[in-house]
Short mmCIF file of C-alpha atoms and ligand atoms in Angstrom, two decimals:
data_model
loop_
_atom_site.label_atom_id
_atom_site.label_comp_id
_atom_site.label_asym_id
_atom_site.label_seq_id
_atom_site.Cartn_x
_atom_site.Cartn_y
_atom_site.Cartn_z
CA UNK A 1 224.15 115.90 236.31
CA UNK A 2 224.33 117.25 232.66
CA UNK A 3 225.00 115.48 229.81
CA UNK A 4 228.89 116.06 229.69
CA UNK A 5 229.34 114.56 233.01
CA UNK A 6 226.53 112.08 233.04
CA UNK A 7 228.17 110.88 228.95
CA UNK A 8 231.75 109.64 231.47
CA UNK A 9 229.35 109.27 235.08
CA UNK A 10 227.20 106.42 234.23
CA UNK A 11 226.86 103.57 236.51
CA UNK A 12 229.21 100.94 235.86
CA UNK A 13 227.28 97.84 237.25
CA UNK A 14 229.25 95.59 239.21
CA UNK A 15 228.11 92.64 241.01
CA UNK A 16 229.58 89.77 242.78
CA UNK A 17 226.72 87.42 241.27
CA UNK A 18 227.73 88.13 237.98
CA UNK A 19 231.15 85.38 238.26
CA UNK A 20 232.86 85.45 234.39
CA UNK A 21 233.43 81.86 233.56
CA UNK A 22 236.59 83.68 231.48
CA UNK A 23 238.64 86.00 232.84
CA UNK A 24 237.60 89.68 232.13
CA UNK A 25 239.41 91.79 230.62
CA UNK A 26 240.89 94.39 232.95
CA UNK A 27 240.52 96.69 229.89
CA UNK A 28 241.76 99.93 232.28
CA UNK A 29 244.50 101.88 232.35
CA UNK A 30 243.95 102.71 235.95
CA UNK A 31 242.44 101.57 239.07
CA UNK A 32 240.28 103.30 241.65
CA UNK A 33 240.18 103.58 245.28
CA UNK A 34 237.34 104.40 247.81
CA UNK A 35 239.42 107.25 249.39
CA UNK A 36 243.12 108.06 250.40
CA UNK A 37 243.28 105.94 252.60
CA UNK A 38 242.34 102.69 250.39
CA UNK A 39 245.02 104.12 247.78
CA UNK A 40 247.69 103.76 250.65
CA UNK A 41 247.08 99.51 250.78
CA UNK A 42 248.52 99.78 247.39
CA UNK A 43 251.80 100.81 248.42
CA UNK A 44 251.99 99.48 251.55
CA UNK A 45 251.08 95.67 249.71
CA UNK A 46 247.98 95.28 250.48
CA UNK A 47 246.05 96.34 247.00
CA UNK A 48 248.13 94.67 243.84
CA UNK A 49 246.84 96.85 241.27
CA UNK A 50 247.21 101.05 240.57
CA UNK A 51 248.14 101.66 237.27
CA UNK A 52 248.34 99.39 234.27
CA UNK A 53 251.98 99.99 233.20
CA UNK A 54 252.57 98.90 236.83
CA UNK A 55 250.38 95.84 236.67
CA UNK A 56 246.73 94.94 235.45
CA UNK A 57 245.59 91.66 236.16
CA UNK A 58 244.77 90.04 232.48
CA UNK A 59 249.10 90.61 231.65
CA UNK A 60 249.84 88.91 235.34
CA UNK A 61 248.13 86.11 234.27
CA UNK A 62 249.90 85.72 231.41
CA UNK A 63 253.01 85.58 233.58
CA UNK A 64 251.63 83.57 235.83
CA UNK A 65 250.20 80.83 233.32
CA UNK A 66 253.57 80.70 231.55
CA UNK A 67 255.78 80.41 234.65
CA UNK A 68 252.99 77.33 236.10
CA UNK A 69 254.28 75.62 233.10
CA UNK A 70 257.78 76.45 232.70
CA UNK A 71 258.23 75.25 236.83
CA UNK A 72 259.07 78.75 238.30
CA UNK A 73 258.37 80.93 241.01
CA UNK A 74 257.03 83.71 238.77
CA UNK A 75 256.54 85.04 235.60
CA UNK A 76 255.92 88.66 233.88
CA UNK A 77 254.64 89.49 231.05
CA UNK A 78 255.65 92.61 228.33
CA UNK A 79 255.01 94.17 224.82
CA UNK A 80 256.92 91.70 222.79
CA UNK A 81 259.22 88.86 223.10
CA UNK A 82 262.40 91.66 222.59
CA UNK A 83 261.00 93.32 225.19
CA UNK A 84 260.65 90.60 228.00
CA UNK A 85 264.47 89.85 226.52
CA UNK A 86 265.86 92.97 227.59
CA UNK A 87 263.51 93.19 230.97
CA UNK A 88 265.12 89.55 231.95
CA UNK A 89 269.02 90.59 230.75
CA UNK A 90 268.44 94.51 232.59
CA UNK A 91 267.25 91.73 235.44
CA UNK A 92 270.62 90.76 235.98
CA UNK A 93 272.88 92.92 234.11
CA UNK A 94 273.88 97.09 234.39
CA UNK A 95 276.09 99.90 232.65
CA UNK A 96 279.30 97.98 232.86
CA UNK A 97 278.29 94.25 232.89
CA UNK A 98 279.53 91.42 230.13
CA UNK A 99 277.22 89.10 228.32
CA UNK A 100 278.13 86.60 226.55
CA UNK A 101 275.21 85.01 223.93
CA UNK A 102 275.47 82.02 221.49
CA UNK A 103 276.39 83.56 217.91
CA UNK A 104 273.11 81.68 216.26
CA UNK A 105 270.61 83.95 217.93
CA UNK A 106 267.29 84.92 216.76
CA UNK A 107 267.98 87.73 214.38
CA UNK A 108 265.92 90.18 216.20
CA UNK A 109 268.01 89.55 219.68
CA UNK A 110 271.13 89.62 217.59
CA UNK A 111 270.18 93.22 216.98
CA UNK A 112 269.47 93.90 220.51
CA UNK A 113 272.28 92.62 221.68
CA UNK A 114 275.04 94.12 219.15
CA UNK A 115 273.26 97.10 219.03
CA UNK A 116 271.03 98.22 221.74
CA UNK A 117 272.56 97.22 224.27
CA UNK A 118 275.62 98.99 223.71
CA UNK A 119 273.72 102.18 224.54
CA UNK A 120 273.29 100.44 228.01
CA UNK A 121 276.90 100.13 228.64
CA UNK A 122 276.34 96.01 228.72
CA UNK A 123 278.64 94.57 226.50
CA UNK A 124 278.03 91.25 224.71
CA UNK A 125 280.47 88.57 222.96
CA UNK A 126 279.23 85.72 220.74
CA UNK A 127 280.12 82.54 220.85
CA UNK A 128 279.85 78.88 219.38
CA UNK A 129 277.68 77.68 222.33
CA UNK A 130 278.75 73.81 221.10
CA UNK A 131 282.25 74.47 222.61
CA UNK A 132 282.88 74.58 226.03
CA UNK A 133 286.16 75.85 225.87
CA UNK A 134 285.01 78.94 223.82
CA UNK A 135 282.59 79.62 226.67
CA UNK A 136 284.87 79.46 229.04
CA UNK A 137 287.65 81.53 227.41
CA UNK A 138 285.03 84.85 226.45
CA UNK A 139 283.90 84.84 230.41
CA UNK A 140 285.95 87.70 231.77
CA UNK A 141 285.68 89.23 235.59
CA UNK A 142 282.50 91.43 234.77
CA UNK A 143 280.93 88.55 233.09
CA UNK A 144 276.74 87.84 234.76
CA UNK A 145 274.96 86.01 231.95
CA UNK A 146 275.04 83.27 229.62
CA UNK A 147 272.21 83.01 227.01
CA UNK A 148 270.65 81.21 224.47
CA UNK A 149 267.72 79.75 222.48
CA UNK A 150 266.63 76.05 224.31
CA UNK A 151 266.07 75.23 220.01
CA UNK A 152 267.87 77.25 217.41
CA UNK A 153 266.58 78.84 214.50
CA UNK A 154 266.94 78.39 211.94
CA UNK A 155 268.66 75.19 212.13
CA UNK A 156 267.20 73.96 215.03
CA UNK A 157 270.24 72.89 217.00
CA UNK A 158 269.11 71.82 220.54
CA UNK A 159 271.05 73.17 223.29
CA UNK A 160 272.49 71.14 225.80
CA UNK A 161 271.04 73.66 228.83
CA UNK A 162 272.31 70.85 231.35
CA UNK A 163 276.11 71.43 230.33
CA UNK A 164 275.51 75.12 230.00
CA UNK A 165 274.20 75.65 233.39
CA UNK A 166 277.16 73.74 234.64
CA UNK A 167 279.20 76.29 233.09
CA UNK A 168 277.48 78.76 234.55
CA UNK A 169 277.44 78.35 238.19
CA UNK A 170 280.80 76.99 237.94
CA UNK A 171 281.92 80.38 237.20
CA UNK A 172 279.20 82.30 239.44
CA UNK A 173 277.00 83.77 236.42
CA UNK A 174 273.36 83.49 235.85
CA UNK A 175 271.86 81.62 232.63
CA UNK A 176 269.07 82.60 230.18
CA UNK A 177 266.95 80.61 228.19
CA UNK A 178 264.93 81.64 225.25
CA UNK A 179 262.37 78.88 225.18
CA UNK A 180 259.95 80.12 222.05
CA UNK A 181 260.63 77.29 219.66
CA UNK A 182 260.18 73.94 222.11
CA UNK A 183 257.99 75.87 224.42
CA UNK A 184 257.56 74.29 228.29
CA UNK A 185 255.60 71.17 226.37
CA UNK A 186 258.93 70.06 224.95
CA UNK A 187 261.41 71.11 226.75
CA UNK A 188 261.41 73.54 230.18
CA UNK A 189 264.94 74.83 231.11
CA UNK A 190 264.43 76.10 234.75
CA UNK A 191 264.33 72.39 235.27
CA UNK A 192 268.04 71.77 233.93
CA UNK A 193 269.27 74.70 235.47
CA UNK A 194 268.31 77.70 233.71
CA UNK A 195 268.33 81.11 236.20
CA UNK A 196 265.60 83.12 233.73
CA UNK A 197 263.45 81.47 230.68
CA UNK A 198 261.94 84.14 228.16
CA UNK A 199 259.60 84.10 225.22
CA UNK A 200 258.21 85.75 222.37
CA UNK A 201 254.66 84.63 223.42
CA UNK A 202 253.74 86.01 219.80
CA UNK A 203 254.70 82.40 218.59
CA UNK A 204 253.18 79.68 220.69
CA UNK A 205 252.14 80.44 223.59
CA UNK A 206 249.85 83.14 221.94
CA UNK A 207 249.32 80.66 219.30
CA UNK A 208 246.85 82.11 217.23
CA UNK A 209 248.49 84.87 215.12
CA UNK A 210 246.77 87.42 216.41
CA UNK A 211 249.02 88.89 219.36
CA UNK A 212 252.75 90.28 219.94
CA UNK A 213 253.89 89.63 223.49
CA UNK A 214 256.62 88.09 225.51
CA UNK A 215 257.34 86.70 229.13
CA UNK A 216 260.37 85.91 230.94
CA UNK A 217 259.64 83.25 233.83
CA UNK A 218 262.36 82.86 237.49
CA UNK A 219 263.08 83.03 240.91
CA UNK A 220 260.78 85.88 242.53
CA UNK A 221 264.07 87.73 243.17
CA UNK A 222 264.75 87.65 239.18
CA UNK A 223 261.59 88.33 237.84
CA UNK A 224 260.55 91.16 240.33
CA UNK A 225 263.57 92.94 238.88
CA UNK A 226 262.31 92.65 235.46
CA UNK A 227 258.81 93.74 235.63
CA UNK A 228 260.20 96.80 237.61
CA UNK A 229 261.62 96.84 234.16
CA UNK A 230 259.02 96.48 231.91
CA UNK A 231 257.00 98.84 234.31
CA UNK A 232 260.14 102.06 234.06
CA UNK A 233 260.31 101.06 230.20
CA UNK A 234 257.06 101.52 229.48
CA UNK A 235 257.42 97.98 227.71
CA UNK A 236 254.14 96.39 229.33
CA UNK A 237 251.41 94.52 227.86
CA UNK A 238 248.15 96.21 226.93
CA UNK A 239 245.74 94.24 228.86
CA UNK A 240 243.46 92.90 225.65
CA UNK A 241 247.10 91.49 224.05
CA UNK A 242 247.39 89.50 227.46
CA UNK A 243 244.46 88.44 227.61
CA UNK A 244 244.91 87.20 224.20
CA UNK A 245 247.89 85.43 224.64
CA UNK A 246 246.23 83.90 227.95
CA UNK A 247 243.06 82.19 225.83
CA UNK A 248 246.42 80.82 223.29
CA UNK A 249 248.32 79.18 226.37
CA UNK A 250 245.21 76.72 227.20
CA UNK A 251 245.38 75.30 223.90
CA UNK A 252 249.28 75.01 224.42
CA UNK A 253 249.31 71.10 225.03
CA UNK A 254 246.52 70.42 221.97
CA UNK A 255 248.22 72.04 219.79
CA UNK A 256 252.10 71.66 219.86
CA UNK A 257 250.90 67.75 220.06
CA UNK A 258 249.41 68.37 216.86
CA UNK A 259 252.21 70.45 215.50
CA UNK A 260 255.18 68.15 216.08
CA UNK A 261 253.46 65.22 214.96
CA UNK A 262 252.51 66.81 211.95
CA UNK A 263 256.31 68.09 211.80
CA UNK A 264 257.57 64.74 212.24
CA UNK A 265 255.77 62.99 209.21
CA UNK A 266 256.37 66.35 206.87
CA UNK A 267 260.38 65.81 207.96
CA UNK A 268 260.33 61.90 206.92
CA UNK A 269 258.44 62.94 203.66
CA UNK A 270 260.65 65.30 202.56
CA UNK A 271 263.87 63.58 203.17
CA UNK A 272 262.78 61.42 200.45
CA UNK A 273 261.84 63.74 198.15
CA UNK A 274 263.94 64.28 195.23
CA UNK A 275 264.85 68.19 194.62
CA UNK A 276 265.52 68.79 198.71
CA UNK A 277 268.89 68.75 199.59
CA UNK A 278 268.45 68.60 203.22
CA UNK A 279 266.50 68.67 206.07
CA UNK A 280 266.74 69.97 209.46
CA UNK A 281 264.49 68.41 212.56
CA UNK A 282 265.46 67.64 215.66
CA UNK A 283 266.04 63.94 216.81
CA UNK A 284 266.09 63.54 220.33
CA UNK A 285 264.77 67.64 221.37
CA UNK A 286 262.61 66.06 224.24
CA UNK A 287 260.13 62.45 224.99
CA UNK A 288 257.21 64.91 223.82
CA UNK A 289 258.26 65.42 220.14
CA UNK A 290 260.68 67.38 218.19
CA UNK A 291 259.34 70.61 217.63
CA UNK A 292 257.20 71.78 214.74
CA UNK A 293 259.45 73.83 212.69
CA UNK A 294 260.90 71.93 209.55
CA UNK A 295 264.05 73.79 207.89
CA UNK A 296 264.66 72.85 204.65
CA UNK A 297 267.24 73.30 201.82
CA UNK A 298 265.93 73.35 197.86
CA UNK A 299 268.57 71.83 195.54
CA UNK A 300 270.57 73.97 194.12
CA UNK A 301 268.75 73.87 190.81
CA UNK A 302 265.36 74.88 192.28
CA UNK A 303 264.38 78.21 191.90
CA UNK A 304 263.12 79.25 195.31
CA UNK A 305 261.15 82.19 194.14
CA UNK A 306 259.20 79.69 192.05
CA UNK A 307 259.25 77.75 194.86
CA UNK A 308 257.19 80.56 196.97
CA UNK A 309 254.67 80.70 193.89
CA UNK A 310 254.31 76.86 193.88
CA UNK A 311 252.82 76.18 197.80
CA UNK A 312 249.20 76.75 197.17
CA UNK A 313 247.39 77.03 200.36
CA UNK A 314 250.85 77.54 202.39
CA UNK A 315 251.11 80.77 202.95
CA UNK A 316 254.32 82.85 202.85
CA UNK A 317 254.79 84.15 206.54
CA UNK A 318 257.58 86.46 208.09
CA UNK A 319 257.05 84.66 211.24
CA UNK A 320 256.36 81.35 213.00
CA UNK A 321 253.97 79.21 215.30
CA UNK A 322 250.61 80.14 213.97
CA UNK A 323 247.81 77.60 213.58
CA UNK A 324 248.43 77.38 209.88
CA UNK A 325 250.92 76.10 208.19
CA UNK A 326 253.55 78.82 206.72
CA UNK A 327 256.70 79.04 205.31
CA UNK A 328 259.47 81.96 205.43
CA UNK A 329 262.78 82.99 203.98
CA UNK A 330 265.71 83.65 206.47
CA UNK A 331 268.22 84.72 204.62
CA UNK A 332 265.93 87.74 204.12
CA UNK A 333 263.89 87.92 206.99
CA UNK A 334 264.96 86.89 210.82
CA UNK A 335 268.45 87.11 209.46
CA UNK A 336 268.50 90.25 207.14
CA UNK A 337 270.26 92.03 210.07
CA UNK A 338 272.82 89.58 209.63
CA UNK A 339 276.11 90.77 207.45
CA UNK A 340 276.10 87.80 204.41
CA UNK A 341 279.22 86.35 205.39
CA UNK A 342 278.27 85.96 209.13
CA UNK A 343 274.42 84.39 208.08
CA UNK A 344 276.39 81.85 205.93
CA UNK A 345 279.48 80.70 208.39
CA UNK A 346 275.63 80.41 210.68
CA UNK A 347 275.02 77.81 207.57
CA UNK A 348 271.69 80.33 206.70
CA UNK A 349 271.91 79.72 203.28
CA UNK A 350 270.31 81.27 200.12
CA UNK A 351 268.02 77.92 199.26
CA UNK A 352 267.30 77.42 202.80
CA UNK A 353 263.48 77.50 203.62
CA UNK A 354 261.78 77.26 206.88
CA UNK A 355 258.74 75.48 207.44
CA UNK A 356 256.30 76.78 210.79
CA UNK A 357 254.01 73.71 210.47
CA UNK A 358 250.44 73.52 211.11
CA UNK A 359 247.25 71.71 212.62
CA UNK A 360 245.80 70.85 209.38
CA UNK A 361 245.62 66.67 208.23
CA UNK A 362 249.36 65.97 207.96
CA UNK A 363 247.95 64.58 204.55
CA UNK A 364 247.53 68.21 203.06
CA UNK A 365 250.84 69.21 204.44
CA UNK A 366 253.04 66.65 202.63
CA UNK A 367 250.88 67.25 199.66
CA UNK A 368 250.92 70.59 199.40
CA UNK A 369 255.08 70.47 200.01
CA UNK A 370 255.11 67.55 197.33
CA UNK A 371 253.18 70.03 194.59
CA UNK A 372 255.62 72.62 195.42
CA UNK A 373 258.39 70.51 194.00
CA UNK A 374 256.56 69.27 191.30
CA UNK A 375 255.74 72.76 190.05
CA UNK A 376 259.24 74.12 190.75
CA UNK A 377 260.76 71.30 188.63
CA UNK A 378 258.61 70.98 185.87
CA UNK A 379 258.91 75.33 185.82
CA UNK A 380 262.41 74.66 185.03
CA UNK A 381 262.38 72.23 182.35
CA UNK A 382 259.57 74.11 180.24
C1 PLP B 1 260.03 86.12 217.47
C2 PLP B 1 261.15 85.79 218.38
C3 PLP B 1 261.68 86.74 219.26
C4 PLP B 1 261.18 88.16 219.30
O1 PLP B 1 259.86 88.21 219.72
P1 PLP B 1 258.86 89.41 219.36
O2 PLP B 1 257.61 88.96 220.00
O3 PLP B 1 258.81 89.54 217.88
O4 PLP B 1 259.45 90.62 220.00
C5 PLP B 1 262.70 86.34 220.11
N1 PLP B 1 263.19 85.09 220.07
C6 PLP B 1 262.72 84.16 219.22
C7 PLP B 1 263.32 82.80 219.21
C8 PLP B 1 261.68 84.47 218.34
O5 PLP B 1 261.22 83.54 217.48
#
């Protein structure tokens, strides 16, 4: 051989002696057959994988982890938690088809939905998902799906999933749950009911920061449909990413125990802190805890950009669910797509903070939170 085919020739060594205690990573964008033939037990079932945007191993384990936990048949994963959104809604609905979602979305869905997926032909109401009677008056003939967050953001309303899937078979349509915030450790709505669960695993399940991805978890039927969709998209999940969010599930258990604890104590401290004007935590979300976001509101005479200079170690974070503890803004960022006057009817307000707690000593937390109003205060009286 010369060089320039030996340099992409070389033996790749493979041996069934050499067993991974990890999974590998399928890092490939392709997969190779002996001959012809071989390539034909692909499509006739036999062979599961030919080409990574079709499947690749390390991103159906993702799927497959995820959908163990959340109690379904199946699970696939994709790019991003948008993207395993609109592979579980193209599941069920076409060009023609009525949604109808709760109006306190996740700003990035509220996007997809009032924007995107107009260009689909699906057309989408929003409603207050607290009122039955406002569900039942927006479902129209061409109505298929019902969706919304198991744990709202970000006020953290818990939905009542049992009542909602009532709803839904009662009139014949399918119901989606997106289940990023409680996870399946809290709260896992296939079990009330719930036709297709999604999530952004890039909170989470990945766990770690490092990682965008999403899953959406069903029947076989359901979720077949939607990796056909991620597949024709092109939305799938680069086999490192799944991999990724794969070594973040096995710490799911540790670490949302950790988490909600932690959540719990920084929720009591802070409702008796003067110079916060309320706080948002779930009661009664599941047995297994609450959930480990804390939303907050500063009094009104607390600056909250002095506020962001006062945390110390708490970083200021866009996002949520990382092993650290972070705050963001959402007025200005998972609700910027929001017009002002919708984000505040939402009760998003402009001194509202929200609080992705950590693993760290609850200890530090409070402390650090405790500082923060010190600071702030004492900033405005000098
Ligand atoms: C982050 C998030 C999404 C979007 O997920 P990406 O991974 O950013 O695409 C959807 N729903 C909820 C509740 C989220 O927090």
């Amino acid at each position: 051989m010369y060089f320039h085919t030996k340099n992409v020739h070389f033996p790749a060594k493979e041996q069934a002696s050499e067993v991974s205690k990890t999974k590998p990573i399928y890092q490939t964008s392709a997969f190779t057959f002996t001959d012809f033939e071989d390539m034909e037990s692909y499509f006739s079932g036999d062979k599961s994988y030919l080409y990574t945007r079709m499947g690749n191993p390390n991103s159906d384990d993702l799927g497959r982890g995820t959908a163990e936990l959340e109690g379904a048949d199946m699970g696939a994963a994709s790019a991003s938690g948008l993207s395993a959104i609109l592979a579980g809604v193209l599941a069920v609905a076409e060009n023609g088809d009525h949604i109808i979602a709760t109006e306190d979305l996740y700003g990035g869905t509220w996007s997809l939905f009032s924007a995107e997926l107009q260009r689909f032909g699906i057309e989408v109401s929003f409603v207050n998902m607290e009122n039955r009677e406002d569900i039942e008056a927006a479902v129209k003939d061409n109505t298929v799906l019902l969706y919304s967050e198991s744990i709202t953001n970000p006020l953290l309303r818990v939905e009542d999933i049992d009542g909602l899937a009532q709803i839904a078979s009662s009139k014949g349509i399918k119901l989606m749950i997106d289940n990023t915030f409680a996870t399946p450790y809290l709260i896992r709505p296939h079990e009330s009911g719930a036709d297709i669960v999604v999530h952004s695993a890039t909170k989470y399940i990945g766990g770690h920061s490092d990682v965008t991805a999403g899953v959406v978890t069903g029947s076989r039927e359901l979720i077949e449909k939607a990796r056909a969709r991620v597949a024709m998209l092109g939305s799938n999940i680069g086999p490192m990413d799944a991999w990724l969010g794969v070594r973040g599930l096995k710490t799911l258990s540790l670490r949302m125990e950790r988490q909600c604890r932690n959540a719990a104590s920084l929720a009591k401290a802070l409702e008796r802190l003067e110079g916060i004007e309320s706080v948002y935590y779930p009661k009664a979300a599941s047995p297994d805890g609450n959930g480990a976001i804390v939303t907050i509101e500063l009094a009104d005479h607390l600056d909250i950009m002095s506020f962001s200079k006062s945390l110390g170690w708490v970083k200021v974070v866009p996002t949520l669910a990382g092993l650290e503890t972070s705050v963001t803004y959402p007025a200005a960022t998972s609700h910027r797509p929001l017009p002002r006057e919708q984000r505040e009817a939402l009760g998003v307000t402009d001194q509202m903070i929200r609080i992705s707690v950590g693993i760290e000593d609850e200890r530090d937390i409070i402390e650090a939170f405790e500082q923060a109003v010190k600071r702030t205060l004492t900033n405005i009286k000098a």
